């Protein structure tokens, strides 16, 4: 497990309070996905995810239930949901496996701290969504090497070696 950052803490949980968790490090990256799949899955205009090493997600109470779900890539995803209220807390996508958690930012107690660093799949965004000029946007996916900070890329390299 990576060393927790003593200067960072963020907590979150489901709607009913059964499952609570803490992030022990800042996210690697935060993205806002506007693809049709995310729209369908969330019932909203986009999904806002904070990507983080899974072993930096510390359980505080309750145990989320893993639900295997299809994904647009065909590799599938595992969504971790509260077993009571069924709120999606985070996902593991087939491409990244269980090593990276895609935390649903809306489940954090202070979601305002985690603004997107990029908007992706904007070719499919709802026409009424206005994107900020100061945040990169791509019509489809993006290159981590072009958009992630070097510190996050280094963490990802270290994670792959484990």
PDB file of N, CA and C in Angstrom, residues 31-49 71-73 77 93 119-126 138-141:
ATOM      1  N   UNK A  31     -11.629  13.183 -13.857  1.00  0.00           N
ATOM      2  CA  UNK A  31     -12.165  13.432 -15.191  1.00  0.00           C
ATOM      3  C   UNK A  31     -13.685  13.433 -15.171  1.00  0.00           C
ATOM      4  N   UNK A  32     -14.228  14.116 -16.131  1.00  0.00           N
ATOM      5  CA  UNK A  32     -15.671  14.208 -16.296  1.00  0.00           C
ATOM      6  C   UNK A  32     -15.995  13.588 -17.650  1.00  0.00           C
ATOM      7  N   UNK A  33     -16.705  12.465 -17.626  1.00  0.00           N
ATOM      8  CA  UNK A  33     -16.997  11.729 -18.855  1.00  0.00           C
ATOM      9  C   UNK A  33     -18.430  11.999 -19.314  1.00  0.00           C
ATOM     10  N   UNK A  34     -18.545  12.416 -20.558  1.00  0.00           N
ATOM     11  CA  UNK A  34     -19.843  12.766 -21.137  1.00  0.00           C
ATOM     12  C   UNK A  34     -20.362  11.698 -22.104  1.00  0.00           C
ATOM     13  N   UNK A  35     -19.759  10.503 -22.119  1.00  0.00           N
ATOM     14  CA  UNK A  35     -20.190   9.480 -23.079  1.00  0.00           C
ATOM     15  C   UNK A  35     -21.621   9.016 -22.782  1.00  0.00           C
ATOM     16  N   UNK A  36     -22.256   8.485 -23.790  1.00  0.00           N
ATOM     17  CA  UNK A  36     -23.636   8.009 -23.630  1.00  0.00           C
ATOM     18  C   UNK A  36     -23.728   6.902 -22.590  1.00  0.00           C
ATOM     19  N   UNK A  37     -22.691   6.078 -22.506  1.00  0.00           N
ATOM     20  CA  UNK A  37     -22.713   4.980 -21.534  1.00  0.00           C
ATOM     21  C   UNK A  37     -22.780   5.545 -20.111  1.00  0.00           C
ATOM     22  N   UNK A  38     -21.939   6.525 -19.811  1.00  0.00           N
ATOM     23  CA  UNK A  38     -21.959   7.146 -18.480  1.00  0.00           C
ATOM     24  C   UNK A  38     -23.278   7.873 -18.230  1.00  0.00           C
ATOM     25  N   UNK A  39     -23.829   8.490 -19.270  1.00  0.00           N
ATOM     26  CA  UNK A  39     -25.119   9.150 -19.111  1.00  0.00           C
ATOM     27  C   UNK A  39     -26.188   8.126 -18.726  1.00  0.00           C
ATOM     28  N   UNK A  40     -26.188   7.011 -19.401  1.00  0.00           N
ATOM     29  CA  UNK A  40     -27.180   5.972 -19.126  1.00  0.00           C
ATOM     30  C   UNK A  40     -26.987   5.394 -17.721  1.00  0.00           C
ATOM     31  N   UNK A  41     -25.726   5.099 -17.413  1.00  0.00           N
ATOM     32  CA  UNK A  41     -25.426   4.446 -16.139  1.00  0.00           C
ATOM     33  C   UNK A  41     -25.746   5.335 -14.934  1.00  0.00           C
ATOM     34  N   UNK A  42     -25.482   6.639 -15.056  1.00  0.00           N
ATOM     35  CA  UNK A  42     -25.713   7.543 -13.929  1.00  0.00           C
ATOM     36  C   UNK A  42     -27.106   8.176 -13.951  1.00  0.00           C
ATOM     37  N   UNK A  43     -27.747   8.148 -15.104  1.00  0.00           N
ATOM     38  CA  UNK A  43     -29.023   8.845 -15.219  1.00  0.00           C
ATOM     39  C   UNK A  43     -28.835  10.354 -15.215  1.00  0.00           C
ATOM     40  N   UNK A  44     -27.629  10.795 -15.576  1.00  0.00           N
ATOM     41  CA  UNK A  44     -27.295  12.217 -15.564  1.00  0.00           C
ATOM     42  C   UNK A  44     -26.542  12.563 -16.849  1.00  0.00           C
ATOM     43  N   UNK A  45     -26.096  13.798 -16.957  1.00  0.00           N
ATOM     44  CA  UNK A  45     -25.429  14.265 -18.173  1.00  0.00           C
ATOM     45  C   UNK A  45     -23.990  13.784 -18.283  1.00  0.00           C
ATOM     46  N   UNK A  46     -23.396  13.334 -17.171  1.00  0.00           N
ATOM     47  CA  UNK A  46     -21.996  12.901 -17.180  1.00  0.00           C
ATOM     48  C   UNK A  46     -21.694  12.146 -15.900  1.00  0.00           C
ATOM     49  N   UNK A  47     -20.527  11.536 -15.868  1.00  0.00           N
ATOM     50  CA  UNK A  47     -19.996  10.904 -14.655  1.00  0.00           C
ATOM     51  C   UNK A  47     -18.731  11.649 -14.271  1.00  0.00           C
ATOM     52  N   UNK A  48     -18.606  12.017 -13.011  1.00  0.00           N
ATOM     53  CA  UNK A  48     -17.434  12.709 -12.502  1.00  0.00           C
ATOM     54  C   UNK A  48     -16.675  11.743 -11.601  1.00  0.00           C
ATOM     55  N   UNK A  49     -15.481  11.339 -12.034  1.00  0.00           N
ATOM     56  CA  UNK A  49     -14.698  10.324 -11.334  1.00  0.00           C
ATOM     57  C   UNK A  49     -13.341  10.846 -10.900  1.00  0.00           C
ATOM     58  N   UNK A  71     -19.648  -2.681 -20.010  1.00  0.00           N
ATOM     59  CA  UNK A  71     -19.149  -1.335 -20.305  1.00  0.00           C
ATOM     60  C   UNK A  71     -19.038  -1.181 -21.815  1.00  0.00           C
ATOM     61  N   UNK A  72     -18.941   0.058 -22.251  1.00  0.00           N
ATOM     62  CA  UNK A  72     -18.884   0.335 -23.679  1.00  0.00           C
ATOM     63  C   UNK A  72     -17.653  -0.295 -24.326  1.00  0.00           C
ATOM     64  N   UNK A  73     -16.559  -0.392 -23.569  1.00  0.00           N
ATOM     65  CA  UNK A  73     -15.327  -0.963 -24.120  1.00  0.00           C
ATOM     66  C   UNK A  73     -15.441  -2.469 -24.361  1.00  0.00           C
ATOM     67  N   UNK A  77     -17.016  -3.600 -16.187  1.00  0.00           N
ATOM     68  CA  UNK A  77     -16.598  -2.870 -15.002  1.00  0.00           C
ATOM     69  C   UNK A  77     -17.264  -3.495 -13.793  1.00  0.00           C
ATOM     70  N   UNK A  93     -12.644  -0.559 -13.692  1.00  0.00           N
ATOM     71  CA  UNK A  93     -12.863  -0.853 -15.105  1.00  0.00           C
ATOM     72  C   UNK A  93     -11.947  -1.974 -15.560  1.00  0.00           C
ATOM     73  N   UNK A 119     -12.497  17.181 -19.513  1.00  0.00           N
ATOM     74  CA  UNK A 119     -13.818  16.671 -19.918  1.00  0.00           C
ATOM     75  C   UNK A 119     -13.567  15.753 -21.111  1.00  0.00           C
ATOM     76  N   UNK A 120     -14.099  14.530 -21.041  1.00  0.00           N
ATOM     77  CA  UNK A 120     -13.853  13.561 -22.106  1.00  0.00           C
ATOM     78  C   UNK A 120     -15.164  13.123 -22.757  1.00  0.00           C
ATOM     79  N   UNK A 121     -15.036  12.608 -23.955  1.00  0.00           N
ATOM     80  CA  UNK A 121     -16.176  12.182 -24.778  1.00  0.00           C
ATOM     81  C   UNK A 121     -17.195  13.312 -24.936  1.00  0.00           C
ATOM     82  N   UNK A 122     -16.677  14.506 -25.155  1.00  0.00           N
ATOM     83  CA  UNK A 122     -17.560  15.665 -25.291  1.00  0.00           C
ATOM     84  C   UNK A 122     -18.332  15.667 -26.610  1.00  0.00           C
ATOM     85  N   UNK A 123     -17.958  14.785 -27.542  1.00  0.00           N
ATOM     86  CA  UNK A 123     -18.762  14.651 -28.763  1.00  0.00           C
ATOM     87  C   UNK A 123     -20.182  14.206 -28.428  1.00  0.00           C
ATOM     88  N   UNK A 124     -20.365  13.655 -27.229  1.00  0.00           N
ATOM     89  CA  UNK A 124     -21.664  13.111 -26.824  1.00  0.00           C
ATOM     90  C   UNK A 124     -22.308  13.904 -25.697  1.00  0.00           C
ATOM     91  N   UNK A 125     -21.706  15.025 -25.307  1.00  0.00           N
ATOM     92  CA  UNK A 125     -22.258  15.785 -24.184  1.00  0.00           C
ATOM     93  C   UNK A 125     -23.638  16.336 -24.526  1.00  0.00           C
ATOM     94  N   UNK A 126     -24.413  16.532 -23.518  1.00  0.00           N
ATOM     95  CA  UNK A 126     -25.725  17.134 -23.707  1.00  0.00           C
ATOM     96  C   UNK A 126     -25.541  18.565 -24.204  1.00  0.00           C
ATOM     97  N   UNK A 138     -11.883  16.814 -24.682  1.00  0.00           N
ATOM     98  CA  UNK A 138     -11.596  15.980 -25.848  1.00  0.00           C
ATOM     99  C   UNK A 138     -12.888  15.352 -26.339  1.00  0.00           C
ATOM    100  N   UNK A 139     -12.963  15.167 -27.637  1.00  0.00           N
ATOM    101  CA  UNK A 139     -14.153  14.563 -28.231  1.00  0.00           C
ATOM    102  C   UNK A 139     -14.346  13.120 -27.821  1.00  0.00           C
ATOM    103  N   UNK A 140     -13.237  12.432 -27.586  1.00  0.00           N
ATOM    104  CA  UNK A 140     -13.307  11.039 -27.140  1.00  0.00           C
ATOM    105  C   UNK A 140     -12.408  10.881 -25.923  1.00  0.00           C
ATOM    106  N   UNK A 141     -11.536   9.848 -25.906  1.00  0.00           N
ATOM    107  CA  UNK A 141     -10.675   9.648 -24.746  1.00  0.00           C
ATOM    108  C   UNK A 141      -9.467  10.576 -24.841  1.00  0.00           C
TER     109      UNK A 141
END
